[in-house]
Short mmCIF file of C-alpha atoms and ligand atoms in Angstrom, two decimals:
data_model
loop_
_atom_site.label_atom_id
_atom_site.label_comp_id
_atom_site.label_asym_id
_atom_site.label_seq_id
_atom_site.Cartn_x
_atom_site.Cartn_y
_atom_site.Cartn_z
CA MET V 3 -20.29 -1.65 10.46
CA ILE V 4 -18.82 -1.92 6.94
CA LYS V 5 -15.09 -2.06 7.56
CA VAL V 6 -11.99 -0.99 5.69
CA ARG V 7 -10.40 -4.41 5.39
CA VAL V 8 -6.70 -4.95 4.82
CA CYS V 9 -6.85 -8.11 2.74
CA GLN V 10 -9.05 -10.61 0.97
CA TRP V 11 -8.30 -14.20 1.87
CA GLY V 12 -10.11 -17.30 0.69
CA PHE V 13 -10.42 -20.63 2.52
CA LYS V 14 -7.07 -21.83 1.14
CA GLU V 15 -5.05 -19.01 2.78
CA TRP V 16 -6.58 -19.83 6.18
CA TRP V 17 -5.89 -23.51 5.52
CA ILE V 18 -2.22 -22.77 4.77
CA LEU V 19 -2.02 -20.81 8.03
CA PHE V 20 -3.66 -23.66 9.93
CA THR V 21 -1.48 -26.37 8.39
CA ALA V 22 1.65 -24.44 9.42
CA LEU V 23 1.16 -26.28 12.71
CA VAL V 24 2.21 -29.50 10.97
CA SER V 25 3.95 -28.41 7.78
CA SER V 26 6.96 -26.12 7.40
CA HIS V 27 6.07 -25.02 3.81
CA LYS V 28 9.81 -25.15 3.15
CA LYS V 29 9.50 -25.32 -0.62
CA ALA V 30 7.27 -22.24 -0.85
CA PRO V 31 9.99 -19.54 -1.24
CA GLU V 32 11.56 -21.33 -4.22
CA ARG V 33 8.14 -21.87 -5.83
CA LEU V 34 7.13 -18.25 -5.27
CA LYS V 35 10.43 -17.03 -6.68
CA ASP V 36 10.00 -19.14 -9.84
CA ARG V 37 6.39 -18.03 -10.22
CA LEU V 38 7.28 -14.33 -9.93
CA ALA V 39 10.34 -14.70 -12.20
CA ARG V 40 8.14 -16.23 -14.93
CA TYR V 41 5.52 -13.56 -14.43
CA PHE V 42 7.79 -10.50 -14.41
CA HIS V 43 10.70 -11.85 -16.50
CA ARG V 44 13.11 -10.49 -13.90
CA GLU V 45 15.57 -11.88 -11.36
CA ILE V 46 13.63 -12.15 -8.10
CA VAL V 47 14.93 -11.99 -4.53
CA LEU V 48 12.42 -12.51 -1.73
CA PHE V 49 12.59 -10.64 1.57
CA ASN V 50 10.51 -10.19 4.70
CA SER V 51 9.47 -6.68 3.57
CA GLY V 52 9.40 -4.17 0.75
CA ARG V 53 11.59 -1.82 2.78
CA ALA V 54 14.32 -4.51 3.03
CA ALA V 55 14.42 -4.54 -0.80
CA ILE V 56 14.56 -0.72 -0.96
CA ALA V 57 17.31 -0.61 1.69
CA LEU V 58 19.47 -3.05 -0.26
CA CYS V 59 19.07 -0.97 -3.43
CA LEU V 60 20.08 2.16 -1.52
CA GLN V 61 23.15 0.43 -0.07
CA PHE V 62 24.13 -0.41 -3.64
CA VAL V 63 23.54 3.21 -4.68
CA ARG V 64 25.79 4.43 -1.85
CA GLN V 65 28.62 2.35 -3.27
CA THR V 66 28.10 3.18 -6.91
CA LYS V 67 27.12 6.86 -6.73
CA LYS V 68 29.67 8.18 -4.25
CA GLY V 69 29.06 11.73 -3.00
CA LYS V 70 25.40 11.76 -4.01
CA THR V 71 23.21 12.24 -0.97
CA GLU V 72 19.60 12.71 -2.04
CA VAL V 73 16.72 10.40 -2.93
CA ILE V 74 13.64 11.89 -4.58
CA ILE V 75 10.25 10.57 -3.49
CA PRO V 76 6.68 11.84 -3.91
CA ARG V 77 5.43 14.16 -1.17
CA TYR V 78 2.58 11.73 -0.49
CA ILE V 79 4.02 8.36 0.51
CA CYS V 80 4.00 5.67 3.19
CA THR V 81 6.27 6.83 6.03
CA SER V 82 8.24 3.56 5.97
CA VAL V 83 9.90 4.66 2.73
CA ILE V 84 11.05 7.95 4.27
CA GLU V 85 12.40 6.09 7.32
CA THR V 86 14.29 3.61 5.11
CA ILE V 87 15.92 6.41 3.09
CA GLU V 88 17.07 8.17 6.25
CA LYS V 89 18.30 4.91 7.82
CA CYS V 90 20.46 4.35 4.73
CA GLY V 91 22.04 7.78 5.25
CA PHE V 92 20.31 9.68 2.43
CA GLN V 93 18.19 12.79 2.55
CA ALA V 94 14.61 12.39 1.25
CA ILE V 95 13.59 15.10 -1.21
CA HIS V 96 9.82 15.46 -1.41
CA ALA V 97 8.55 16.24 -4.92
CA PRO V 98 4.92 17.26 -5.61
CA VAL V 99 2.26 14.74 -6.62
CA ASN V 100 -0.42 14.89 -9.30
CA ASP V 101 -4.14 14.37 -8.84
CA GLU V 102 -3.66 10.58 -8.73
CA LEU V 103 -1.18 11.01 -5.85
CA ASN V 104 1.86 9.95 -7.88
CA LEU V 105 5.08 11.84 -8.72
CA ASP V 106 4.22 14.80 -10.92
CA ILE V 107 6.49 14.35 -13.95
CA THR V 108 6.17 18.02 -14.92
CA ALA V 109 7.54 19.13 -11.52
CA LEU V 110 10.19 16.42 -11.20
CA PRO V 111 13.09 17.93 -13.25
CA ALA V 112 13.26 20.95 -10.88
CA PHE V 113 14.06 18.59 -7.98
CA ILE V 114 16.96 16.82 -9.70
CA SER V 115 20.45 18.10 -8.89
CA ASP V 116 24.09 16.91 -8.76
CA ARG V 117 23.24 15.44 -5.36
CA THR V 118 20.45 13.15 -6.65
CA ALA V 119 21.40 9.51 -6.23
CA ALA V 120 18.03 7.83 -6.78
CA ILE V 121 14.33 8.28 -7.43
CA ILE V 122 11.73 6.08 -5.78
CA ALA V 123 8.51 6.10 -7.81
CA PRO V 124 5.56 4.33 -6.15
CA HIS V 125 2.19 3.63 -7.76
CA MET V 126 -0.05 4.92 -5.05
CA TYR V 127 -2.88 2.54 -4.17
CA SER V 128 -2.09 0.67 -7.45
CA CYS V 129 -2.65 3.65 -9.78
CA SER V 130 0.21 3.68 -12.22
CA ALA V 131 2.63 6.61 -12.01
CA ASP V 132 3.94 8.05 -15.28
CA ILE V 133 6.73 5.51 -14.90
CA GLU V 134 7.82 5.34 -18.53
CA ALA V 135 8.55 9.09 -18.53
CA ILE V 136 10.20 8.89 -15.09
CA ALA V 137 12.39 5.99 -16.30
CA SER V 138 13.46 7.89 -19.38
CA LEU V 139 14.31 11.00 -17.31
CA SER V 140 16.30 8.85 -14.84
CA ARG V 141 18.26 7.19 -17.67
CA GLU V 142 19.02 10.56 -19.23
CA LYS V 143 20.30 11.96 -15.89
CA ASN V 144 22.01 8.71 -14.83
CA ILE V 145 19.88 8.38 -11.68
CA PHE V 146 19.08 5.01 -10.11
CA LEU V 147 15.33 4.35 -10.37
CA ILE V 148 13.33 2.13 -8.03
CA ASP V 149 9.96 1.26 -9.57
CA ASP V 150 8.16 0.89 -6.25
CA ALA V 151 5.28 -1.49 -6.96
CA ALA V 152 4.81 -2.28 -3.25
CA GLN V 153 1.10 -1.42 -3.46
CA VAL V 154 0.32 -2.98 -6.83
CA PHE V 155 0.46 -6.32 -8.60
CA GLY V 156 -0.52 -7.33 -12.10
CA VAL V 157 -1.05 -3.84 -13.55
CA LYS V 158 0.64 -2.77 -16.78
CA HIS V 159 1.81 0.62 -17.98
CA ALA V 160 2.76 1.19 -21.62
CA GLY V 161 2.60 -2.58 -22.16
CA SER V 162 4.94 -3.56 -19.28
CA LEU V 163 4.16 -4.72 -15.76
CA LEU V 164 4.65 -2.19 -12.97
CA GLY V 165 7.78 -3.11 -11.04
CA THR V 166 9.78 -3.84 -14.19
CA PHE V 167 10.79 -0.26 -15.03
CA GLY V 168 14.05 1.34 -13.94
CA ASN V 169 16.99 -0.44 -12.29
CA ALA V 170 14.91 -2.34 -9.76
CA GLY V 171 11.32 -2.96 -8.72
CA VAL V 172 9.84 -3.60 -5.29
CA LEU V 173 6.80 -5.60 -4.13
CA SER V 174 5.32 -5.80 -0.63
CA PHE V 175 3.00 -8.47 0.77
CA ALA V 176 2.00 -6.61 3.92
CA GLN V 177 -1.52 -5.46 4.78
CA ALA V 178 -3.72 -3.44 2.40
CA LYS V 179 -1.68 -4.29 -0.70
CA SER V 180 -2.66 -6.37 -3.75
CA ILE V 181 -0.98 -9.52 -2.40
CA VAL V 182 -1.36 -9.84 1.38
CA THR V 183 0.21 -12.42 3.67
CA GLY V 184 0.02 -10.62 7.02
CA ILE V 185 1.42 -7.58 8.76
CA LYS V 186 4.78 -6.26 9.98
CA GLY V 187 7.39 -7.75 7.71
CA SER V 188 5.21 -10.44 6.12
CA GLY V 189 7.05 -10.39 2.82
CA GLY V 190 8.34 -8.48 -0.13
CA ALA V 191 10.37 -8.91 -3.28
CA LEU V 192 13.09 -7.22 -5.25
CA LEU V 193 12.81 -7.36 -9.05
CA ILE V 194 16.27 -6.84 -10.52
CA SER V 195 16.82 -5.31 -13.95
CA ASP V 196 20.40 -4.09 -13.41
CA PRO V 197 23.10 -6.81 -13.68
CA GLU V 198 25.48 -4.88 -11.38
CA LEU V 199 22.79 -4.73 -8.71
CA LYS V 200 22.30 -8.49 -9.12
CA ARG V 201 25.96 -9.15 -8.24
CA PHE V 202 25.72 -6.83 -5.22
CA VAL V 203 22.53 -8.51 -3.99
CA ASP V 204 23.98 -12.03 -4.43
CA ASP V 205 27.02 -11.04 -2.36
CA ASN V 206 24.89 -9.59 0.42
CA VAL V 207 21.73 -11.64 0.90
CA ALA V 208 23.43 -15.01 1.35
CA SER V 209 24.07 -14.10 4.99
CA TYR V 210 20.46 -13.01 5.68
CA GLU V 211 18.56 -15.12 8.18
CA ARG V 212 15.19 -16.69 7.35
CA ASN V 213 12.26 -14.78 8.89
CA ARG V 214 9.85 -16.61 11.22
CA VAL V 215 6.17 -15.90 11.69
CA SER V 216 5.58 -15.32 15.37
CA PHE V 217 2.40 -16.37 17.15
CA SER V 218 1.84 -12.78 18.31
CA ARG V 219 1.97 -11.53 14.72
CA ILE V 220 -0.73 -14.01 13.71
CA VAL V 221 -2.91 -12.96 16.66
CA GLU V 222 -2.41 -9.28 15.83
CA PHE V 223 -3.26 -9.93 12.17
CA LEU V 224 -6.44 -11.78 13.14
CA CYS V 225 -7.48 -9.01 15.56
CA VAL V 226 -6.72 -6.21 13.13
CA TYR V 227 -8.01 -7.94 10.01
CA LYS V 228 -10.44 -10.71 10.69
CA TRP V 229 -12.22 -10.23 13.97
CA ARG V 230 -11.71 -6.54 14.57
CA GLY V 231 -14.36 -4.84 16.78
CA ILE V 232 -13.83 -5.79 20.41
CA PHE V 233 -10.71 -7.87 19.61
CA GLU V 234 -9.05 -4.93 17.91
CA THR V 235 -9.87 -2.65 20.85
CA ALA V 236 -8.68 -5.27 23.36
CA HIS V 237 -5.46 -5.73 21.42
CA TYR V 238 -4.88 -1.97 21.32
CA TYR V 239 -5.33 -1.57 25.10
CA LEU V 240 -3.25 -4.65 25.88
CA ASP V 241 -0.45 -3.16 23.84
CA ARG V 242 -0.76 0.18 25.66
CA ILE V 243 -0.74 -1.50 29.06
CA LYS V 244 2.37 -3.47 28.05
CA THR V 245 4.07 -0.23 26.98
CA LEU V 246 3.12 1.47 30.28
CA LEU V 247 4.42 -1.48 32.29
CA GLN V 248 7.48 -1.54 30.05
CA VAL V 249 7.05 -5.23 29.34
CA ASN V 250 6.72 -4.60 25.61
CA LYS V 251 9.78 -6.24 24.12
CA PRO V 252 11.37 -4.16 21.36
CA THR V 253 10.58 -5.93 18.08
CA ASP V 254 12.87 -6.37 15.13
CA ASP V 255 10.07 -7.17 12.65
CA TYR V 256 11.71 -5.09 9.95
CA GLU V 257 15.28 -6.33 10.36
CA PRO V 258 16.07 -7.39 6.74
CA ARG V 259 15.62 -11.15 6.37
CA LYS V 260 14.63 -13.77 3.82
CA ILE V 261 10.88 -14.26 3.52
CA ALA V 262 9.33 -16.67 6.05
CA TYR V 263 8.26 -20.06 4.63
CA LEU V 264 4.66 -19.53 5.73
CA ASP V 265 4.46 -16.01 4.21
CA ALA V 266 5.83 -17.35 0.91
CA ALA V 267 3.20 -20.11 0.87
CA ILE V 268 0.37 -17.62 1.42
CA ALA V 269 1.84 -15.17 -1.12
CA LEU V 270 1.95 -17.93 -3.72
CA ARG V 271 -1.73 -18.63 -3.18
CA GLN V 272 -2.55 -14.89 -3.35
CA VAL V 273 -0.62 -14.59 -6.63
CA ASP V 274 -2.50 -17.57 -8.08
CA THR V 275 -5.90 -16.09 -7.15
CA PHE V 276 -5.10 -12.47 -7.97
CA ASN V 277 -7.12 -12.36 -11.21
CA GLN V 278 -10.28 -13.27 -9.35
CA ARG V 279 -9.75 -10.52 -6.75
CA TYR V 280 -8.85 -8.12 -9.55
CA SER V 281 -12.18 -8.60 -11.33
CA GLN V 282 -14.19 -8.50 -8.06
CA THR V 283 -12.47 -5.21 -7.17
CA LEU V 284 -13.30 -3.80 -10.60
CA GLN V 285 -16.97 -4.65 -10.03
CA ARG V 286 -16.97 -2.76 -6.72
CA LEU V 287 -15.20 0.20 -8.27
CA ALA V 288 -17.68 0.33 -11.16
CA ILE V 289 -20.48 0.75 -8.58
CA TYR V 290 -18.54 3.46 -6.75
CA GLN V 291 -17.91 5.26 -10.01
CA ARG V 292 -21.53 5.01 -11.17
CA GLU V 293 -23.01 6.11 -7.84
CA LEU V 294 -20.51 8.69 -6.59
CA SER V 295 -19.12 10.50 -9.61
CA GLN V 296 -22.07 12.90 -9.77
CA LEU V 297 -21.91 13.93 -6.11
CA PRO V 298 -20.78 17.57 -5.86
CA PHE V 299 -18.95 17.32 -2.52
CA LEU V 300 -16.39 14.68 -3.47
CA SER V 301 -14.24 13.55 -6.37
CA LEU V 302 -12.71 10.16 -7.17
CA PRO V 303 -9.10 10.98 -8.05
CA GLN V 304 -8.06 7.42 -8.96
CA ILE V 305 -11.03 6.53 -11.15
CA ALA V 306 -12.05 9.94 -12.45
CA ASN V 307 -11.56 8.99 -16.10
CA GLU V 308 -11.86 5.19 -16.17
CA THR V 309 -12.74 2.28 -13.91
CA ARG V 310 -9.39 0.73 -13.21
CA TYR V 311 -8.05 -1.55 -10.54
CA VAL V 312 -6.93 0.05 -7.26
CA SER V 313 -6.02 -1.70 -4.03
CA ARG V 314 -7.47 1.06 -1.80
CA PHE V 315 -10.28 3.47 -2.61
CA ILE V 316 -9.67 7.17 -1.93
CA VAL V 317 -12.08 10.08 -2.26
CA ARG V 318 -11.20 13.76 -2.20
CA LEU V 319 -13.42 16.40 -0.58
CA ALA V 320 -12.91 19.87 -2.03
CA SER V 321 -14.75 21.97 0.54
CA GLU V 322 -15.94 19.70 3.35
CA SER V 323 -13.82 18.39 6.19
CA PRO V 324 -12.78 14.74 5.63
CA LYS V 325 -12.95 14.25 9.39
CA ALA V 326 -16.57 15.50 9.59
CA PHE V 327 -17.49 13.19 6.69
CA ARG V 328 -15.72 10.33 8.46
CA GLN V 329 -17.80 10.96 11.58
CA TYR V 330 -21.04 10.96 9.54
CA LEU V 331 -20.02 7.69 7.85
CA LYS V 332 -19.26 6.14 11.23
CA GLU V 333 -22.65 7.18 12.62
CA HIS V 334 -24.24 5.48 9.59
CA GLY V 335 -22.34 2.20 9.87
CA VAL V 336 -19.43 2.82 7.49
CA ALA V 337 -15.82 2.81 8.65
CA SER V 338 -13.22 4.88 6.82
CA LYS V 339 -9.51 5.57 7.22
CA LEU V 340 -7.45 8.71 7.43
CA THR V 341 -4.72 8.72 4.81
CA TYR V 342 -0.90 8.90 4.94
CA LEU V 343 0.89 11.83 6.51
CA ASN V 344 -1.49 14.78 6.69
CA GLY V 345 -3.56 13.78 3.62
CA SER V 346 -6.89 13.96 5.48
CA LYS V 347 -6.46 17.62 6.38
CA LEU V 348 -8.92 20.12 4.88
CA TYR V 349 -8.36 20.52 1.13
CA ASP V 350 -5.86 23.34 0.54
CA GLY V 351 -5.54 23.19 -3.24
CA THR V 352 -2.78 20.56 -3.17
CA ALA V 353 -3.42 17.03 -4.45
CA ASP V 354 -2.41 15.44 -1.13
CA SER V 355 -5.14 17.06 0.98
CA GLY V 356 -8.87 16.52 1.54
CA LEU V 357 -8.47 12.73 1.31
CA LEU V 358 -10.35 9.85 2.95
CA GLU V 359 -10.20 6.09 2.36
CA LEU V 360 -13.49 4.15 1.98
CA PRO V 361 -14.00 0.35 2.23
CA LEU V 362 -12.99 -1.64 -0.86
CA GLN V 363 -11.22 -4.93 -0.20
CA ASP V 364 -13.27 -7.97 0.80
CA ILE V 365 -16.73 -6.40 0.89
CA SER V 366 -19.84 -7.46 -1.04
CA THR V 367 -21.32 -5.38 -3.86
CA ALA V 368 -24.39 -4.92 -1.61
CA ASP V 369 -22.12 -3.28 0.98
CA VAL V 370 -20.54 -1.07 -1.69
CA GLN V 371 -24.07 0.05 -2.57
CA LYS V 372 -24.76 0.77 1.13
CA VAL V 373 -21.61 2.92 1.36
CA CYS V 374 -22.77 4.80 -1.76
CA ASN V 375 -26.21 5.34 -0.22
CA VAL V 376 -24.65 6.89 2.89
CA CYS V 377 -22.47 9.16 0.71
CA GLN V 378 -25.58 10.23 -1.23
CA GLN V 379 -27.43 10.93 2.05
CA TYR V 380 -24.48 13.05 3.20
CA SER V 381 -24.59 14.99 -0.04
CA LYS V 382 -28.31 15.67 0.51
CA HIS V 383 -27.63 16.60 4.13
CA LEU V 384 -25.06 19.18 2.94
CA THR V 385 -27.48 20.62 0.36
CA ASP V 386 -30.26 20.88 2.99
CA GLN V 387 -27.84 22.60 5.37
CA GLU V 388 -26.87 25.06 2.64
CA VAL V 389 -30.52 25.88 1.92
CA VAL V 390 -31.16 26.57 5.64
CA GLU V 391 -28.05 28.80 5.83
CA ASN V 392 -29.06 30.71 2.68
CA ASN V 393 -32.57 31.21 4.07
CA ASN V 394 -31.11 32.56 7.31
CA VAL V 395 -28.96 35.02 5.37
CA THR V 396 -31.83 36.32 3.19
CA ARG V 397 -34.22 36.69 6.14
C1 PLP L 427 4.87 2.66 -1.65
C2 PLP L 427 5.46 1.77 -0.60
N1 PLP L 427 6.73 1.37 -0.72
C3 PLP L 427 7.29 0.55 0.18
C4 PLP L 427 6.59 0.10 1.28
C5 PLP L 427 7.26 -0.79 2.30
O1 PLP L 427 6.69 -2.08 2.31
P1 PLP L 427 6.85 -3.00 3.61
O2 PLP L 427 5.84 -2.55 4.60
O3 PLP L 427 6.62 -4.38 3.12
O4 PLP L 427 8.23 -2.79 4.10
C6 PLP L 427 5.27 0.49 1.45
C7 PLP L 427 4.50 0.03 2.63
O5 PLP L 427 3.37 0.30 2.84
C8 PLP L 427 4.67 1.34 0.48
O6 PLP L 427 3.41 1.74 0.59
#
């Protein structure tokens, strides 16, 4: 089975994990902070998650924009962002997305009101949103802008790195991103552009505890990422049994903390090797684009016009059911993933429907070609079916 993997680690990442038995990696957070500060030319604060960075920004916004209650986000987004907004006492306002699944700048002004405190603009699966235009609109309307680069690293828009627009930027190092250290609160960063926010953050984060990487998180990461198959199934059922027996301890994985030493050490390595993964990903995407762009039953919303880096590969089906396609892929040895919220429902004319995720990270170009072959077979299967149906009608 060709799997949808959630990260690409080399030998060194596994070595860092292994040596955590004897080394604390205590210097890693400071090194990572310096590395990111030099890269982004921003003040950097490291956390255990991207949502911890967003939450701190929203706490600042509560203080500085009194009486404003709404935060605008794209309608298609990771649910953790919605949960964080609500936890911070704001109402999430869901604005439409464009074909690339990012905030639609033409629709955005209609969603801004006297109640708007902030806009969170992610770059879905690493595709850049129209962040320069969003930043200029936010400045004009005096709205706090979070350039949410949780899913992307090392991509520029209008000459500047994503994450550096607006008042603050956010990175995440959890699974299926560009930089991956683990799962469930395995790291994130706040990129500060606003000096007032910097003072607020300094006053608040000093009291944060340092996160620790638990043994169970490592086991879960290995089952979900590395071994998968029977281990993933066993892990799933073990978890269900624990829930039924009520021996599942409530976890506080996302309680805001400073990044764990081990996560910082792995993140540093992932940052240093990003360029290599970037070019390997581009090679895989070039194959997908060459082989799939002519197929009539699907479109490639992220790479329709150019081959560019994405961290996850999404296709859109205009008339077929993504779930039926998923089943066909599975029967032919290709795993796929349903997308956020209800994105894998039947296409209904909106950009956030008809979607399915195909394997991209950590697979060989031969496997990319195999996935393409199965997609081409499915296309032929649909055409043959159509011919049979037409013949039945004319008979
Ligand atoms: C766009 C976006 N923002 C923020 C987050 C939150 O990141 P974390 O899981 O590190 O809290 C995510 C997580 O997937 C995300 O996709």
